[in-house]
Short mmCIF file of C-alpha atoms in Angstrom, two decimals:
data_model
loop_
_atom_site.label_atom_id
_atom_site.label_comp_id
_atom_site.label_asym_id
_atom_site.label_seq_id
_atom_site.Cartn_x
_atom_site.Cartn_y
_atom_site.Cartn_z
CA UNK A 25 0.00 0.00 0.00
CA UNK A 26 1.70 3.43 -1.37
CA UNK A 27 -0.31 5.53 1.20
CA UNK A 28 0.56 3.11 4.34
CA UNK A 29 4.52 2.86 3.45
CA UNK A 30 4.80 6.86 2.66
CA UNK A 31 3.06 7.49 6.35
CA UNK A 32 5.41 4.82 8.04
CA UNK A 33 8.29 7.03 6.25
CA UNK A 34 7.20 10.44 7.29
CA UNK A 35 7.00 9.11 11.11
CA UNK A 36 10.81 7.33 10.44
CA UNK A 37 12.43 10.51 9.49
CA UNK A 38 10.53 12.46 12.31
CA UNK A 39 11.61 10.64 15.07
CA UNK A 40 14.97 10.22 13.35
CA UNK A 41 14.94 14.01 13.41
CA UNK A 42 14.36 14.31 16.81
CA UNK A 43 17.18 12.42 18.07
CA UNK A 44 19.46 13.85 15.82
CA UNK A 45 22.69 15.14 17.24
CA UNK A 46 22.03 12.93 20.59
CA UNK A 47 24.63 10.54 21.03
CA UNK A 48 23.87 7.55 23.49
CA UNK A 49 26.25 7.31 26.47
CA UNK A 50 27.19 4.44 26.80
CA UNK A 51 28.62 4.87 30.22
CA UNK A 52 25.97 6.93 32.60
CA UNK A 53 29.14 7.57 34.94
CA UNK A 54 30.42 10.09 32.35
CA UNK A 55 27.91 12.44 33.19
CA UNK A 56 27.60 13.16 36.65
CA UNK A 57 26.14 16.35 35.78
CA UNK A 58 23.43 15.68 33.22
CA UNK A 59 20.24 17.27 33.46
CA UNK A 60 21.96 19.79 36.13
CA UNK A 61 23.91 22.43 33.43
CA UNK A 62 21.54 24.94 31.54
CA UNK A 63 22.93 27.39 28.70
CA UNK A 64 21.52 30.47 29.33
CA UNK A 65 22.68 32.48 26.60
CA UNK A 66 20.64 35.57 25.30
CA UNK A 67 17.56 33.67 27.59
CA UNK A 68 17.81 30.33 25.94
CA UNK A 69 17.33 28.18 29.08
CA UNK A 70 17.44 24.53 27.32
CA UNK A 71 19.13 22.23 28.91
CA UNK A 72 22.70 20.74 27.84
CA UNK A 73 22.64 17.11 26.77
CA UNK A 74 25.79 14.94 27.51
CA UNK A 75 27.55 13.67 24.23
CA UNK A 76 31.38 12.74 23.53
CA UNK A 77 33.56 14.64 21.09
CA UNK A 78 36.04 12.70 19.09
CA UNK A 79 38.81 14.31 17.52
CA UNK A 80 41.23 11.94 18.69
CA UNK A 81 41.20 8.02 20.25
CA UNK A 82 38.13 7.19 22.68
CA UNK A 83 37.15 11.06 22.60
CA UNK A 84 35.96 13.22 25.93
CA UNK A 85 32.43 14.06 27.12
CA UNK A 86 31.08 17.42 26.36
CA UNK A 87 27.79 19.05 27.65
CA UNK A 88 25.95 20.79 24.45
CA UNK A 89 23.05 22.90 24.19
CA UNK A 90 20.07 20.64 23.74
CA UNK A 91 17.50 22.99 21.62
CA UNK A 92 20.77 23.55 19.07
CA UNK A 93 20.75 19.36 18.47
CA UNK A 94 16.78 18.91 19.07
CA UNK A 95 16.43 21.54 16.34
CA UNK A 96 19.59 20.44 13.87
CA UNK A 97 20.99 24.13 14.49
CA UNK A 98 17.51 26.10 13.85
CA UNK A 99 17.72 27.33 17.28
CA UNK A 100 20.31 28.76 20.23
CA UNK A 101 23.94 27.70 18.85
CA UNK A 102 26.80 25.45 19.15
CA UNK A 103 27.36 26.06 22.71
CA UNK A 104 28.73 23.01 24.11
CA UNK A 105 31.46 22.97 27.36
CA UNK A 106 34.27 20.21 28.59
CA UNK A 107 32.74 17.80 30.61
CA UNK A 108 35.81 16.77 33.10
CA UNK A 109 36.69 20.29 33.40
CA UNK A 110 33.03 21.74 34.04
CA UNK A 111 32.50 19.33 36.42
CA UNK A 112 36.15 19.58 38.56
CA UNK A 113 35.35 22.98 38.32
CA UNK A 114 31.93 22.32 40.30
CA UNK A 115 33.54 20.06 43.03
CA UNK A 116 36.38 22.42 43.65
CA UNK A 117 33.58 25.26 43.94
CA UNK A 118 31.69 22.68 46.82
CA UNK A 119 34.86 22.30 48.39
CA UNK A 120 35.78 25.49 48.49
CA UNK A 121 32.24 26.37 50.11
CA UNK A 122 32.71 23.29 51.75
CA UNK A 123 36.02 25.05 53.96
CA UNK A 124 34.30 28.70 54.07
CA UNK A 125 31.49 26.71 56.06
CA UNK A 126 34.66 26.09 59.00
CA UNK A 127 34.20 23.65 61.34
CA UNK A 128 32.05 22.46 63.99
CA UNK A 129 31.52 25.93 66.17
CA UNK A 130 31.11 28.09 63.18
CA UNK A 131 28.17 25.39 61.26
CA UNK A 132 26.58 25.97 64.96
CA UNK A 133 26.88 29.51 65.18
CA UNK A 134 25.10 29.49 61.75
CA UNK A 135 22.24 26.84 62.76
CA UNK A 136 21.42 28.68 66.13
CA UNK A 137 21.49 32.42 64.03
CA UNK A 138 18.92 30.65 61.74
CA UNK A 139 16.99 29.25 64.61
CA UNK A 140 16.32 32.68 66.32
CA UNK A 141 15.60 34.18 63.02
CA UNK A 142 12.82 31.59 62.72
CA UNK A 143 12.12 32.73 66.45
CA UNK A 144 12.02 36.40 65.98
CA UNK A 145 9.17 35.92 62.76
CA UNK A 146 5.67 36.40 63.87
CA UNK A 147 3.74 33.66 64.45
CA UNK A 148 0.96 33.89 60.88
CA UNK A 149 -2.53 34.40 61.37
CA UNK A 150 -3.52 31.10 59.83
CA UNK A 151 -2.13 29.37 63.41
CA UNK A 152 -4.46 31.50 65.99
CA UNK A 153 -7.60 30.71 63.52
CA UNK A 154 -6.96 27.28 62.89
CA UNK A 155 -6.36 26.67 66.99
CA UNK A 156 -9.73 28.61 67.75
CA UNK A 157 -11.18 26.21 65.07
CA UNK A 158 -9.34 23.02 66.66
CA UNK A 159 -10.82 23.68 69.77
CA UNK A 160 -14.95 24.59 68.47
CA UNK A 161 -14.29 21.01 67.10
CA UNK A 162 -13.12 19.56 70.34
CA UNK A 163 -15.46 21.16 72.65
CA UNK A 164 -18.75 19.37 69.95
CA UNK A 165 -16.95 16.15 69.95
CA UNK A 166 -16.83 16.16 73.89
CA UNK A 167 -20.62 17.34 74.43
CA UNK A 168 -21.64 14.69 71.42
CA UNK A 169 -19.88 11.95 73.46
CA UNK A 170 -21.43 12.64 76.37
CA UNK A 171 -25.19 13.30 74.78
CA UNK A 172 -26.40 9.78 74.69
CA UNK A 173 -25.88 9.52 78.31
CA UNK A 174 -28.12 12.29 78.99
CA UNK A 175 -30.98 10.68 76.63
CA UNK A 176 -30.73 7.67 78.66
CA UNK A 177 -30.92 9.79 81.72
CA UNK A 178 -33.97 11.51 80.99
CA UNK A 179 -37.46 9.97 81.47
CA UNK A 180 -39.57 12.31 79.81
CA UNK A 181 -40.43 11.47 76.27
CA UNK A 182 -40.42 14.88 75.14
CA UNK A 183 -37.28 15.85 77.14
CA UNK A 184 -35.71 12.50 75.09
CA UNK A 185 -36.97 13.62 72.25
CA UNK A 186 -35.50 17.44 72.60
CA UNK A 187 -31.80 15.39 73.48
CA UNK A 188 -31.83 13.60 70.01
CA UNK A 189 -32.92 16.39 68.18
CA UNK A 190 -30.04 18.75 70.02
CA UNK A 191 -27.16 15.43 69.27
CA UNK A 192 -28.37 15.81 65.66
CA UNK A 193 -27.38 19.71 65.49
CA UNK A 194 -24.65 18.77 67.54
CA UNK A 195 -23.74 16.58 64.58
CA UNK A 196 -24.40 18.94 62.18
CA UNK A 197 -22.06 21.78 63.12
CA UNK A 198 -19.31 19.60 63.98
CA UNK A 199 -19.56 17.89 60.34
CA UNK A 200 -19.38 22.10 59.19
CA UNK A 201 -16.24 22.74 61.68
CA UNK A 202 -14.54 20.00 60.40
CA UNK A 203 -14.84 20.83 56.95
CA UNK A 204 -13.74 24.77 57.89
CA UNK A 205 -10.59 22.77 59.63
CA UNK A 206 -9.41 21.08 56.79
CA UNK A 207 -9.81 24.18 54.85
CA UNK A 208 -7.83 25.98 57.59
CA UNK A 209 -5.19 23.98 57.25
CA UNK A 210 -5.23 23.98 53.40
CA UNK A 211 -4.59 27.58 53.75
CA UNK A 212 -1.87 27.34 56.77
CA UNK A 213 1.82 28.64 55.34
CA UNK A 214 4.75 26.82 55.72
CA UNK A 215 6.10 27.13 59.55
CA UNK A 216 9.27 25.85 60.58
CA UNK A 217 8.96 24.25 64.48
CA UNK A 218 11.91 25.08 66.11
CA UNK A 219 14.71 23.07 65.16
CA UNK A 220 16.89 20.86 67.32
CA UNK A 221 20.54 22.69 67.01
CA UNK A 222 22.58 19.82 68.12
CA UNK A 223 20.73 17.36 65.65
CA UNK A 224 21.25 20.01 62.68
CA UNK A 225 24.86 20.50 63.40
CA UNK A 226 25.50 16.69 63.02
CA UNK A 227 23.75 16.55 60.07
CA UNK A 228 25.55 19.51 58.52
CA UNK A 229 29.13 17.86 59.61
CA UNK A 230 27.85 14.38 58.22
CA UNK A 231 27.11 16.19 54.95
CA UNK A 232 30.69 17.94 54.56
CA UNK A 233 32.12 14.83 55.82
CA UNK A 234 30.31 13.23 52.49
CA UNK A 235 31.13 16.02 50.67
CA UNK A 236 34.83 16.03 51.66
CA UNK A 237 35.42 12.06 51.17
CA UNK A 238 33.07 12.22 47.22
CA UNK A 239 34.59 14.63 45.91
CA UNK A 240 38.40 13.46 47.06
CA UNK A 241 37.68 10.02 45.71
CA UNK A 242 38.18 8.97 41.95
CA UNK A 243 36.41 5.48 42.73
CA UNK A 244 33.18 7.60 44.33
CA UNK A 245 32.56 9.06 41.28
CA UNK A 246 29.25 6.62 40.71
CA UNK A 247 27.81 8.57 44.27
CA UNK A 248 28.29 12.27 42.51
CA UNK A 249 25.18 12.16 40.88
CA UNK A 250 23.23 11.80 43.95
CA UNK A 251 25.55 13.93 46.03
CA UNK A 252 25.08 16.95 43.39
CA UNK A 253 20.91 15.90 43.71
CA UNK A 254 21.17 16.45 47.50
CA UNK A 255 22.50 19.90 47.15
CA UNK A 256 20.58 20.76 44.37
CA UNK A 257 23.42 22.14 41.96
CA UNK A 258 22.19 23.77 38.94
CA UNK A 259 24.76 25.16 36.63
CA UNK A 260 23.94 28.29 34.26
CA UNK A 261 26.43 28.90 31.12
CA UNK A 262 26.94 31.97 29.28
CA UNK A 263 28.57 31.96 25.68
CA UNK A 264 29.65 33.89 22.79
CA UNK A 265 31.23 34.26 19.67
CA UNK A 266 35.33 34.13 19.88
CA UNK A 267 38.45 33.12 17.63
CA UNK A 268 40.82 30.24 17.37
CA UNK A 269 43.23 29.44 14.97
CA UNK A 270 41.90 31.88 12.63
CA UNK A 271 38.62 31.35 13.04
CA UNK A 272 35.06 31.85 14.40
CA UNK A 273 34.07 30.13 17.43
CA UNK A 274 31.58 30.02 20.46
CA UNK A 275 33.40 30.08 23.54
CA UNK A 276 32.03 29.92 27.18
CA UNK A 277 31.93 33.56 28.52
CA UNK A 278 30.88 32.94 32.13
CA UNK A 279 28.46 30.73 34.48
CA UNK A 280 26.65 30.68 37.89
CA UNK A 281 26.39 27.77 39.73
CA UNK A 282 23.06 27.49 42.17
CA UNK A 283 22.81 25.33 45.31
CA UNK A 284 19.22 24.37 46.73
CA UNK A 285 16.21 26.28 45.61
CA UNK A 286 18.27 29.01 44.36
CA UNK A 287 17.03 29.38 40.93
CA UNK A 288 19.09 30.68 37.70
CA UNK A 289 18.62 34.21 36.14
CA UNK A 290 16.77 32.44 33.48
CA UNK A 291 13.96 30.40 32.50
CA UNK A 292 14.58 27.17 32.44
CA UNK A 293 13.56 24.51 29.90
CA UNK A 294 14.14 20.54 30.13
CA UNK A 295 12.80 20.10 26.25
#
């Protein structure tokens, strides 16, 4: 059938399009930093796909702007950056933060300065209504729990009669507190209890301890992809147009590296 084998074409060459310029690792150790370095020249924001260069022998992994290869050079340009160097680049940076951080007295200087900031904030609105709220709805549950008592008490039909039909409304609203409870709650911002500063300062040493021992170790290299997922590095890269040898080239112009939910100057897109 013409018709079936020209459509089975069209969708060949279109996926064949779309992975064009993507070359399989086939080591996942030589990226340690994939999906975590973002070219953000003139607001591009695409994320840089590992792939290996080879001008000579077995060839060395490069990190290259992924909307350049998703769109066969249509879009962005042929930014792409050294692998090994980008990322021993990014370990001395988190080892050099790392020593700034000093050791044991200074992490708990910084923990206890953070916990009375958290201390000094005032205490949101949301808390004082939700606790009035928390209490309406244990005050109904109490008098509900102790209504069927009073019905068994009472020996007047119409008095029994009054007692059920109160325990219904008693019902009623607490069904219509809850529900405004859950809705409280819904609404309640983020608030920090106060934190335990000899607990936090272990954790912090544990995690320069890890830090210290990954990024010192050649054989830990299969743990820096989880390591750089704990501190939540994102890497921003700046390029532009340079020579070499004569001729036209794109060379890397600057970067910013981000730790935790510090975002990049730029809008960011995983494609």
């Amino acid at each position: 059938e013409p018709e079936r084998w020209e459509r089975l074409q069209k969708r060949l060459t279109e996926r064949s399009g779309s992975q064009a310029g993507k070359r399989k690792a086939s080591d996942p150790g030589a990226y340690p930093l994939a999906t975590r370095v973002f070219d953000m020249t003139d607001g591009c924001g695409s994320v840089m796909y590992g792939t290996v260069r080879k001008d000579n022998g077995a060839g060395r992994p490069f990190y290259r702007c992924g909307a350049y290869m998703k769109s066969q050079g249509q879009e962005c340009h042929h930014n792409n950056v050294d692998g090994e160097s980008l990322l021993q680049f990014t370990l001395q940076t988190i080892v050099t933060c790392v020593k700034r951080a000093g050791g044991a007295d200074m992490l708990r200087a910084a923990i206890e300065n953070r916990a009375r900031s958290a201390r000094s904030r005032p205490q949101p609105p949301e808390v004082a209504i939700q606790a009035e709220i928390q209490g309406q709805v244990e005050k109904l549950r109490r008098q509900i729990e102790q209504a069927p008592r009073k019905i068994l008490e009472a020996e007047d039909a119409k008095v029994r009669a009054m007692l059920h039909s109160a325990l219904q409304n008693l019902r009623n609203e607490l069904a219509e507190r809850e529900r405004a409870l859950e809705e409280a709650k819904s609404r309640m911002p983020v608030w920090h209890e106060e934190m335990d500063t000899d607990v936090e300062v272990q954790k912090a040493l544990a995690l320069v301890e890890r830090i210290q021992t990954i990024c010192s170790d050649p054989v830990a290299r299969t743990a820096l992809p989880k390591l750089l997922g704990d501190l939540g590095v994102r890497i921003g890269l700046t390029f532009g147009e340079g020579r070499f040898n004569g001729r036209n080239v794109r060379r890397l112009k600057g970067g910013i590296i981000a730790f935790g939910n510090r975002p990049l100057p730029c809008a960011l897109r995983t494609l």
